[in-house]
CSV table of N, CA and C in Angstrom, one decimal:
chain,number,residue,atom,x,y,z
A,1,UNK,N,17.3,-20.7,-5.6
A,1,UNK,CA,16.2,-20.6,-4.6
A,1,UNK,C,16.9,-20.1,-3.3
A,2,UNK,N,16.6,-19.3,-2.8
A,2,UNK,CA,16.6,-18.7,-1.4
A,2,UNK,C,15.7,-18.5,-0.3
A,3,UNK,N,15.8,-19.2,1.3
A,3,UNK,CA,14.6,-19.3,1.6
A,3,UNK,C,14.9,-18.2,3.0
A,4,UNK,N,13.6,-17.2,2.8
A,4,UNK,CA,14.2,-16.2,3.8
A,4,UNK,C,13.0,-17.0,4.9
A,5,UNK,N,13.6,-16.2,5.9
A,5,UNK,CA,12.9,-16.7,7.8
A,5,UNK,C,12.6,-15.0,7.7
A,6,UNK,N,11.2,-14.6,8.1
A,6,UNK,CA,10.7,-14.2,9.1
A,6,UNK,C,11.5,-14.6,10.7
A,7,UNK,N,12.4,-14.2,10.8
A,7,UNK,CA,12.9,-15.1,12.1
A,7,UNK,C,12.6,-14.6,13.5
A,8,UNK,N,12.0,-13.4,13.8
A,8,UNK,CA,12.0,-12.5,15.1
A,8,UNK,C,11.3,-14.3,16.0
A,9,UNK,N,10.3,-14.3,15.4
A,9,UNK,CA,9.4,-15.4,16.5
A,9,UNK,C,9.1,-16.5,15.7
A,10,UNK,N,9.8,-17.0,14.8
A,10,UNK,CA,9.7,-18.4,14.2
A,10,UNK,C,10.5,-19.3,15.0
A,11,UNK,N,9.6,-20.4,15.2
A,11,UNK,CA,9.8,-21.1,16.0
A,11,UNK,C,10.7,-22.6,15.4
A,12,UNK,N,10.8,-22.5,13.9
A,12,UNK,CA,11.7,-23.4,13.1
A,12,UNK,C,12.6,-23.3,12.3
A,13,UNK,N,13.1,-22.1,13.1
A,13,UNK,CA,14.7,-21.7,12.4
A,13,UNK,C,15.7,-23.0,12.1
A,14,UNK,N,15.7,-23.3,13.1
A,14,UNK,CA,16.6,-24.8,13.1
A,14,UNK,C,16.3,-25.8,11.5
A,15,UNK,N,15.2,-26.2,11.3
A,15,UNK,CA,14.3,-26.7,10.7
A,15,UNK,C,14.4,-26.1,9.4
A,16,UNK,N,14.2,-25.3,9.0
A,16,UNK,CA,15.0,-24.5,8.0
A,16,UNK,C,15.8,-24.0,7.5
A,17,UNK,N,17.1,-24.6,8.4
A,17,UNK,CA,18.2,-24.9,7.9
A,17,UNK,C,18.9,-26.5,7.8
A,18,UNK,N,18.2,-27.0,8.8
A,18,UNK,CA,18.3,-28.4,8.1
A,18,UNK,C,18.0,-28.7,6.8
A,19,UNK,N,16.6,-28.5,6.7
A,19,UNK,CA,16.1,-28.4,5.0
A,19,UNK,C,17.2,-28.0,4.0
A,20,UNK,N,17.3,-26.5,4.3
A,20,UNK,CA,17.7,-25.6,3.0
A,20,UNK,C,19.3,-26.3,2.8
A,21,UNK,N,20.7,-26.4,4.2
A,21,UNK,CA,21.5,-27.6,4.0
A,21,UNK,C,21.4,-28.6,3.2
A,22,UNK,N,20.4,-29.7,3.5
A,22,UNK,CA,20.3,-30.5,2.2
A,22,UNK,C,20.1,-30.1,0.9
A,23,UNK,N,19.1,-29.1,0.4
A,23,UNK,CA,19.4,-29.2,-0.8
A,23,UNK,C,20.0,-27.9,-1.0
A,24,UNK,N,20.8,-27.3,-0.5
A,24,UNK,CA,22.2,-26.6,-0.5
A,24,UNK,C,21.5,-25.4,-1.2
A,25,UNK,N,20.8,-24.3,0.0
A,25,UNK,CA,19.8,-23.6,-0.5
A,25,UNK,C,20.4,-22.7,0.2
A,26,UNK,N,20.7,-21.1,-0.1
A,26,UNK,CA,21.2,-19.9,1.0
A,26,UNK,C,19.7,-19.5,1.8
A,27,UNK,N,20.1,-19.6,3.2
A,27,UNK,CA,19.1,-19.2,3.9
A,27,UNK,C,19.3,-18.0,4.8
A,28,UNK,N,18.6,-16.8,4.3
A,28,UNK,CA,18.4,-15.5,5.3
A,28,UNK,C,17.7,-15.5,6.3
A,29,UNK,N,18.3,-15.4,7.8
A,29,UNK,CA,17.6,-14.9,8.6
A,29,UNK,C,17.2,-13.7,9.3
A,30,UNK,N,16.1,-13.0,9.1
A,30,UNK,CA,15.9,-11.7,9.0
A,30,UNK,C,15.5,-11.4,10.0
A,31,UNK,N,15.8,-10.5,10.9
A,31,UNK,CA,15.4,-10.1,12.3
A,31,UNK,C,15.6,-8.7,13.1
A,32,UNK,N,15.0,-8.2,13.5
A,32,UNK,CA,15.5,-6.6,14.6
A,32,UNK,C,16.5,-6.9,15.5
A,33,UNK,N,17.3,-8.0,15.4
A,33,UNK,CA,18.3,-8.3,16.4
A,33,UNK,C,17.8,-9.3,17.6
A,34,UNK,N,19.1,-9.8,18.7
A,34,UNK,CA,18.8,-10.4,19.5
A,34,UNK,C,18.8,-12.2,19.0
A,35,UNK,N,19.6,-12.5,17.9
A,35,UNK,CA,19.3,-13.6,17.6
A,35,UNK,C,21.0,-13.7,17.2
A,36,UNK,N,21.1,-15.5,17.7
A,36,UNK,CA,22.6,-16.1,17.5
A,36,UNK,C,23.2,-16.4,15.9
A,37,UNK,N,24.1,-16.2,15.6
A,37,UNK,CA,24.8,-15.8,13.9
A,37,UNK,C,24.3,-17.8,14.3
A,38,UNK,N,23.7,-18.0,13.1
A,38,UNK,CA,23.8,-20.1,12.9
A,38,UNK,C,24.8,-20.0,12.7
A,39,UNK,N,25.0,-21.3,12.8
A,39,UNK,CA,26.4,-22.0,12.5
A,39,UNK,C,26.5,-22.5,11.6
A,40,UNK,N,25.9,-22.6,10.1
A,40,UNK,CA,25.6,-23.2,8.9
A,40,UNK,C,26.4,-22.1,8.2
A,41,UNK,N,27.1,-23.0,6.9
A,41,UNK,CA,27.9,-22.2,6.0
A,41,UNK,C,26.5,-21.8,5.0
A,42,UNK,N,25.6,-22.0,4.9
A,42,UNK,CA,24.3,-21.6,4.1
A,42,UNK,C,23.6,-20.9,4.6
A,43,UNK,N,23.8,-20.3,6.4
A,43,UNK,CA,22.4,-19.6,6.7
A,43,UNK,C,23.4,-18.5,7.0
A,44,UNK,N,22.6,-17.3,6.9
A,44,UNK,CA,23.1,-15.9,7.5
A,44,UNK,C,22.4,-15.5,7.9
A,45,UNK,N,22.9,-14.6,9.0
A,45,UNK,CA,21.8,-13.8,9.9
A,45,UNK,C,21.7,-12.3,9.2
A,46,UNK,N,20.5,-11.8,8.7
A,46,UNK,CA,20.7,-10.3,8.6
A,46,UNK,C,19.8,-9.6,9.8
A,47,UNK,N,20.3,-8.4,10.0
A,47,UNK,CA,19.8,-7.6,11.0
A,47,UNK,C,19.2,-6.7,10.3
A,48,UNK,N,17.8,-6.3,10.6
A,48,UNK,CA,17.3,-5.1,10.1
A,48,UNK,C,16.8,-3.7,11.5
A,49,UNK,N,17.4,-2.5,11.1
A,49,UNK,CA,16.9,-1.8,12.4
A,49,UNK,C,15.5,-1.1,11.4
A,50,UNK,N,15.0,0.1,12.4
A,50,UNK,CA,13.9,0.9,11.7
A,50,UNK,C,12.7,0.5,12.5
A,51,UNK,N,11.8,0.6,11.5
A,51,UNK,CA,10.5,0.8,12.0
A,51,UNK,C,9.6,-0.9,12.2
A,52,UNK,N,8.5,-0.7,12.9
A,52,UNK,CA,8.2,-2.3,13.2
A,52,UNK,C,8.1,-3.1,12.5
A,53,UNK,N,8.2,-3.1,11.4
A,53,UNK,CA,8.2,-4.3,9.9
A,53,UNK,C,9.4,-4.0,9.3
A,54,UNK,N,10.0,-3.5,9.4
A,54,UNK,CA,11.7,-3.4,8.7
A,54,UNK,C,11.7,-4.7,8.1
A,55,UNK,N,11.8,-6.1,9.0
A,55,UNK,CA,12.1,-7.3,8.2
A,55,UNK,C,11.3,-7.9,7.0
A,56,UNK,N,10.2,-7.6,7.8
A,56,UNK,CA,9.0,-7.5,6.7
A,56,UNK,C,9.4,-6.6,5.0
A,57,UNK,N,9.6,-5.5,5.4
A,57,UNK,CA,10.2,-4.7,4.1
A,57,UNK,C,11.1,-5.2,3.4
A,58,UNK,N,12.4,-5.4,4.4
A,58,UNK,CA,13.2,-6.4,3.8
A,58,UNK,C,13.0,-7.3,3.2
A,59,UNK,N,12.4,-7.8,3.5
A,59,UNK,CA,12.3,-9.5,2.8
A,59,UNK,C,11.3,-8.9,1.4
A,60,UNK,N,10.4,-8.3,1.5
A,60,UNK,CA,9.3,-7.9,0.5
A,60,UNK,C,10.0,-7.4,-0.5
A,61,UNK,N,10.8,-6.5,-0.3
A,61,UNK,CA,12.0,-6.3,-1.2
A,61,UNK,C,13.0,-6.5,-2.4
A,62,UNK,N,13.6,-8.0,-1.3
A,62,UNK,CA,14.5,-8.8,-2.1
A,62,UNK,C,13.8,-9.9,-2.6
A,63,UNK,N,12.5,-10.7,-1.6
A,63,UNK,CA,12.3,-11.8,-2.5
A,63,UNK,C,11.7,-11.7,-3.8
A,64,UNK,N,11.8,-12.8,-4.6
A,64,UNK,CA,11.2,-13.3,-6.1
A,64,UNK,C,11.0,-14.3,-6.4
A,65,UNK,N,10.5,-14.7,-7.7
A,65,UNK,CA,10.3,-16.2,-8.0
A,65,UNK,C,11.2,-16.6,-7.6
A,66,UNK,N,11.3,-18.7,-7.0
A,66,UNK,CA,11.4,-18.9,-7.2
A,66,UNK,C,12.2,-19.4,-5.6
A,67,UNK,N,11.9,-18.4,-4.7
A,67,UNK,CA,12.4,-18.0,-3.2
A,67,UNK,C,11.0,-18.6,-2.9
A,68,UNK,N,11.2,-19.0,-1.3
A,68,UNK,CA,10.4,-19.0,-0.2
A,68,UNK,C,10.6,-18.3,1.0
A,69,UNK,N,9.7,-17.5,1.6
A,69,UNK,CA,9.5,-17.3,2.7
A,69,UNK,C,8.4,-17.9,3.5
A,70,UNK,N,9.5,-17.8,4.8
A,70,UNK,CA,9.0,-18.6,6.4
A,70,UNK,C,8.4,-17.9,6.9
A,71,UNK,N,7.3,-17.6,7.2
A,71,UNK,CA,6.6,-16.5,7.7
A,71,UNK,C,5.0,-16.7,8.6
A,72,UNK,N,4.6,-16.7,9.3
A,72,UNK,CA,3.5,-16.6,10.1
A,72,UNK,C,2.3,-15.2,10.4
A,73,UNK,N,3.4,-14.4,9.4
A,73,UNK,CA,3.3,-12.7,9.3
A,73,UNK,C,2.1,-12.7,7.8
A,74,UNK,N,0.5,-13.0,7.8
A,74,UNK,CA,0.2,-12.9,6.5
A,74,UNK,C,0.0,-12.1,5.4
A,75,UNK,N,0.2,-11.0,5.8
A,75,UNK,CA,0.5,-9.8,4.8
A,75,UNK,C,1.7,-10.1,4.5
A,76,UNK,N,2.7,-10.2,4.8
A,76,UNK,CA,4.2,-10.5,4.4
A,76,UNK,C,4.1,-11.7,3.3
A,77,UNK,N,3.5,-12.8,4.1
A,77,UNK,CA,3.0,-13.6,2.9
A,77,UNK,C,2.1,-13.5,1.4
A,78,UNK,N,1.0,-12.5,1.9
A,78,UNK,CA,0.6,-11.9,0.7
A,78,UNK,C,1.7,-11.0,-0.1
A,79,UNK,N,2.6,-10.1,0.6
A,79,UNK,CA,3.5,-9.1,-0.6
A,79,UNK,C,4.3,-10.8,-1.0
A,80,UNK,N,4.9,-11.8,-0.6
A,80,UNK,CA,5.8,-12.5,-0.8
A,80,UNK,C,5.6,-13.3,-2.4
A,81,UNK,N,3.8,-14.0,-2.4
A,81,UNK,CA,3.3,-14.2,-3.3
A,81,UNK,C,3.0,-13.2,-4.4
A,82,UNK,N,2.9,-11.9,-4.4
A,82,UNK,CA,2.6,-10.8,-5.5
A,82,UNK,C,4.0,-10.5,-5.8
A,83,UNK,N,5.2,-11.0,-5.2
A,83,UNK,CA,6.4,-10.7,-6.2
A,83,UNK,C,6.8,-11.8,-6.4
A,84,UNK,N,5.7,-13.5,-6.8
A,84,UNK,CA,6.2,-14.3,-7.6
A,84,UNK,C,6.5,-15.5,-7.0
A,85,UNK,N,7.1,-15.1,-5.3
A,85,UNK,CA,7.7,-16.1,-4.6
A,85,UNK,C,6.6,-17.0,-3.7
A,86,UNK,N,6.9,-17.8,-2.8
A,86,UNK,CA,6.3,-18.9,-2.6
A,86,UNK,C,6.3,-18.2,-0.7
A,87,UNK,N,5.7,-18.9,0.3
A,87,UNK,CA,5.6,-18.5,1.1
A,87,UNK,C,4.7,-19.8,2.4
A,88,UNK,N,5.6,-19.7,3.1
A,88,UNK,CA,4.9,-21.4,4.1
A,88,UNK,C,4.9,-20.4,5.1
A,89,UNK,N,3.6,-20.9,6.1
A,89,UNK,CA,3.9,-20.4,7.7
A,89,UNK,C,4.8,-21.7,8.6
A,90,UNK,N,4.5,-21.2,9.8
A,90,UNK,CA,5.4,-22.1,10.7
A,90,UNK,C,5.0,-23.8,11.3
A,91,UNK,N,3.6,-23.9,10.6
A,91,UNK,CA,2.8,-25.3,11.1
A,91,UNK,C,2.9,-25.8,9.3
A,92,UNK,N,3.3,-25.3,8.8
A,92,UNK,CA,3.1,-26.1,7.4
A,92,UNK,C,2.2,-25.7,6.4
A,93,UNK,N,1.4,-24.7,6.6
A,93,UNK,CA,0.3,-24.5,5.3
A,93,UNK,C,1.2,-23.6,4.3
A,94,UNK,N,1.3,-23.9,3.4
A,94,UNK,CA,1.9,-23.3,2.6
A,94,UNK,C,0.4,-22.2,2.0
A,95,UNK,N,1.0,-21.0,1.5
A,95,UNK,CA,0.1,-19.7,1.1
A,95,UNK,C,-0.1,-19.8,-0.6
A,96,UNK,N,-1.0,-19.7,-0.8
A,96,UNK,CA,-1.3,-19.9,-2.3
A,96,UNK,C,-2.3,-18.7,-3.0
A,97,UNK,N,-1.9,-17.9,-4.0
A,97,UNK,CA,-2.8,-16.9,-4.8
A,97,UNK,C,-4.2,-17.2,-4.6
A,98,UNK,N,-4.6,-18.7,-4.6
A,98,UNK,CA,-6.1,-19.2,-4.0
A,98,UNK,C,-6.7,-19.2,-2.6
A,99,UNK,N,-5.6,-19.3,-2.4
A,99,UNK,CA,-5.6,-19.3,-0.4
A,99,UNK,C,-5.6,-18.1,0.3
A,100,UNK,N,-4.7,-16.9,0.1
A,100,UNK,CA,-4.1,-15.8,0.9
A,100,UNK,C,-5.1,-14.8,1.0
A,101,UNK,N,-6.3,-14.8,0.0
A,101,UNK,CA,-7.1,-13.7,0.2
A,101,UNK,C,-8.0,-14.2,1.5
A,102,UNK,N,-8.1,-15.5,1.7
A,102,UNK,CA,-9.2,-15.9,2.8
A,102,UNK,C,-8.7,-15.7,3.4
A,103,UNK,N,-6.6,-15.9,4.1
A,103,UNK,CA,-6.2,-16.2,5.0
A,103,UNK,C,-5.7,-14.4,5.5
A,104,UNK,N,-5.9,-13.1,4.2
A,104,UNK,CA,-6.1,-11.6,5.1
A,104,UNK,C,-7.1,-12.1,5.7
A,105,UNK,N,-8.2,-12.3,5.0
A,105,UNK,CA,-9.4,-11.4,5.3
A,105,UNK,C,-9.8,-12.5,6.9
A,106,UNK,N,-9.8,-13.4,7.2
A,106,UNK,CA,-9.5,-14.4,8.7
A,106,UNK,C,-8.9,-13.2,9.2
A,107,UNK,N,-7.6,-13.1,9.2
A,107,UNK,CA,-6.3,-12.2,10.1
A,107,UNK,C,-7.3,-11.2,10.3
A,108,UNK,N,-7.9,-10.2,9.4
A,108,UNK,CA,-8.4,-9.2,9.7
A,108,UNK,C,-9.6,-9.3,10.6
A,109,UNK,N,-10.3,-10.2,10.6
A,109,UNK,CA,-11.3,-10.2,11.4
A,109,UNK,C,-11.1,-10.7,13.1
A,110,UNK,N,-10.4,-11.5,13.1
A,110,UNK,CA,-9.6,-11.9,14.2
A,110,UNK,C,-8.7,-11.2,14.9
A,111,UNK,N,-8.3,-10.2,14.2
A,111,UNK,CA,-7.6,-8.5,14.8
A,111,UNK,C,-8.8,-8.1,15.1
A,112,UNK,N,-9.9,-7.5,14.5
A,112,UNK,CA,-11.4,-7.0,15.2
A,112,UNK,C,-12.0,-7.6,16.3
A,113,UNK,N,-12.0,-8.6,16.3
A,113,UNK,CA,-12.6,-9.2,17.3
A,113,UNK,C,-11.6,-9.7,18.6
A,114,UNK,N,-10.2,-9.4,18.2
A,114,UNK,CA,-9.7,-8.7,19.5
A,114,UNK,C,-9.7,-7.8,20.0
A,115,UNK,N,-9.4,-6.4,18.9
A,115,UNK,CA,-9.3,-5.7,19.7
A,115,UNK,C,-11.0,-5.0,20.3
A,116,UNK,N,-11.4,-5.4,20.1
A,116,UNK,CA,-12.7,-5.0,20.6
A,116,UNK,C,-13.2,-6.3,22.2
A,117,UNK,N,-12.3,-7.3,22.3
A,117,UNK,CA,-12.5,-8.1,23.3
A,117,UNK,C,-13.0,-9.5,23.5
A,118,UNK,N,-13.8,-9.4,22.2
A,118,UNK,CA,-14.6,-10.9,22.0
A,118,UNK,C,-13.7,-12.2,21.8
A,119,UNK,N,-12.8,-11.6,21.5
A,119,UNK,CA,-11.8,-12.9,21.7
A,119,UNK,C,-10.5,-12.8,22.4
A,120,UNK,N,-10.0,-13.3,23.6
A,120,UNK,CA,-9.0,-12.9,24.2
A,120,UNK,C,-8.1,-13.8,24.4
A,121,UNK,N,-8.1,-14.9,23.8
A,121,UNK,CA,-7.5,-16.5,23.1
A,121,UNK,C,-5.8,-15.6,22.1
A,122,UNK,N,-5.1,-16.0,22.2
A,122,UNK,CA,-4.2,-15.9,20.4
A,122,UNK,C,-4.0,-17.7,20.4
A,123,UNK,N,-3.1,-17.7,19.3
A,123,UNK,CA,-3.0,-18.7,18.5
A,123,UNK,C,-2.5,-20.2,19.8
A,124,UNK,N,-3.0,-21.7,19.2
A,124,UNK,CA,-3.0,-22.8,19.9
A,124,UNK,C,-0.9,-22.7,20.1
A,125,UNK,N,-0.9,-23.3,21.2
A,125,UNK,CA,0.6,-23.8,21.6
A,125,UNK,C,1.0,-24.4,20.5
A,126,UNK,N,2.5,-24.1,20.0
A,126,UNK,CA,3.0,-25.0,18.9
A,126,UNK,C,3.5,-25.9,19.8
A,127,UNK,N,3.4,-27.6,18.9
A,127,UNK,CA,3.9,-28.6,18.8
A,127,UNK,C,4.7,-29.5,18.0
A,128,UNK,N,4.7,-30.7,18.8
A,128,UNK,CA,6.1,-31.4,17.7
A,128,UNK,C,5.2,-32.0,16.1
A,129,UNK,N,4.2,-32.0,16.6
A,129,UNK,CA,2.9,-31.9,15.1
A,129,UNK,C,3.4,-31.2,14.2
A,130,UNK,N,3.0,-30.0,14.7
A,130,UNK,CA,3.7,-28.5,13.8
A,130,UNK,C,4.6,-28.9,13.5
A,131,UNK,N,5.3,-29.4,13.9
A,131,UNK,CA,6.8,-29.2,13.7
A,131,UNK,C,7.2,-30.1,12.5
A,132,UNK,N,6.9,-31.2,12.8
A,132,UNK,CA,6.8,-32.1,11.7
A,132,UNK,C,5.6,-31.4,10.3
A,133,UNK,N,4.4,-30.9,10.8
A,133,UNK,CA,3.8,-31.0,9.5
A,133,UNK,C,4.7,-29.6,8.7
A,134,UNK,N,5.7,-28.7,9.4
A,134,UNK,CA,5.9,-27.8,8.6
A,134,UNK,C,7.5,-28.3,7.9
A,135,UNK,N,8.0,-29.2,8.9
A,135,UNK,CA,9.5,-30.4,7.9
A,135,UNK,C,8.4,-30.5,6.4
A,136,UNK,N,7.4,-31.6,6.5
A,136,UNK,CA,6.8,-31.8,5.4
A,136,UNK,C,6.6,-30.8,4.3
A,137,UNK,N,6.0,-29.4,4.7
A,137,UNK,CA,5.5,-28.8,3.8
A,137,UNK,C,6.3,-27.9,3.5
A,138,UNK,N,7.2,-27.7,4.0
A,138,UNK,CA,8.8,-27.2,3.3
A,138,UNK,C,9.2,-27.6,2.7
A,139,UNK,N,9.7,-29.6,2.7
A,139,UNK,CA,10.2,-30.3,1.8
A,139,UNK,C,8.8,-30.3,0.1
A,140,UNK,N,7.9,-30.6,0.5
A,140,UNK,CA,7.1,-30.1,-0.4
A,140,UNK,C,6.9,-29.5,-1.2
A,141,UNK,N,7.5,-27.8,-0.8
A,141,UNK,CA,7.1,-26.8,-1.3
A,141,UNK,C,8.7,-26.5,-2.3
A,142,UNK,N,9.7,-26.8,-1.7
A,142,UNK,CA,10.6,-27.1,-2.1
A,142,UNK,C,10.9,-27.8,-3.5
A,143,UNK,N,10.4,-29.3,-3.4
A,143,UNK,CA,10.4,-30.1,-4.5
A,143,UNK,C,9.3,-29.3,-5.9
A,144,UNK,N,8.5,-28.9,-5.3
A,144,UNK,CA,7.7,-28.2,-6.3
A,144,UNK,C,8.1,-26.6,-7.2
A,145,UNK,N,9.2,-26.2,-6.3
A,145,UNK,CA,10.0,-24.9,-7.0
A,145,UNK,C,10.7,-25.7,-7.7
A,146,UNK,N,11.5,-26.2,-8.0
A,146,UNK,CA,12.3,-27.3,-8.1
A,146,UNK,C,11.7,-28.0,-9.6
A,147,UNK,N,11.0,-28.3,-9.7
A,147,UNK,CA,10.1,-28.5,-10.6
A,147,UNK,C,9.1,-27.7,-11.5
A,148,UNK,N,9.6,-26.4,-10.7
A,148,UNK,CA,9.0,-25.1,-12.0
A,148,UNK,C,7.6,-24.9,-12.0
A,149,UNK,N,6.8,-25.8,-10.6
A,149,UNK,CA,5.3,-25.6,-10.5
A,149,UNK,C,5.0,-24.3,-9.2
């Protein structure tokens, strides 16, 4: 198991390698740069240069069964699930073949209704809630690869 980070604007990098440390999991962190090498003998920083989803490509790429990605990015989460692999955002919901078509088709309409004005709100402040509900659904999603479900 390998758990890649979306890392440019994840806000539980730290969190993700606490996790993946315990159960002694290699963790990628994938980013356009500007981010500190961790200090974990399990996490690595990769750098991707290119075009605005490079990391996104990247990760869509290498992951497969059997991996998790950390991601808040839901198209990334959709390619992540179509090659097998498992995929949590950064508050905890983990993404599921039953789940991800409602959670484009939301993103997409919530992109329309910005860019047209009707909504000029983005997403609530994260908190130590979040923070905790996404420790949980990591450890979670984890025990459940782990178990071959």
């Amino acid at each position: 198991m390998i758990l890649y980070v979306d890392a440019d604007a994840c806000p539980v990098k730290d969190e993700v390698i606490r996790v993946g440390e315990r159960h002694r999991s290699e963790i990628l962190l994938v980013c356009d740069g500007g981010l500190m090498r961790p200090r974990s003998p399990w996490a690595k920083l990769v750098i991707v240069e290119g075009k605005l989803d490079a990391a996104d490509d990247w990760i869509a790429e290498r992951i497969g069964p059997g991996d998790i990605c950390v991601t808040a990015d839901i198209p990334l989460a959709d390619r992540c699930l179509k090659a097998g692999a498992r995929a949590i955002d950064p508050r905890g919901k983990a993404f599921t073949p039953d789940t991800i078509g409602s959670a484009v088709a939301t993103r997409n309409l919530m992109t329309d209704l910005r860019e047209t004005g009707v909504i000029t709100s983005g997403a609530k402040p994260f908190s130590q809630k979040d923070r905790s509900a996404f420790l949980n659904g990591l450890e979670a999603l984890i025990q459940q690869v782990k178990r071959g479900r």
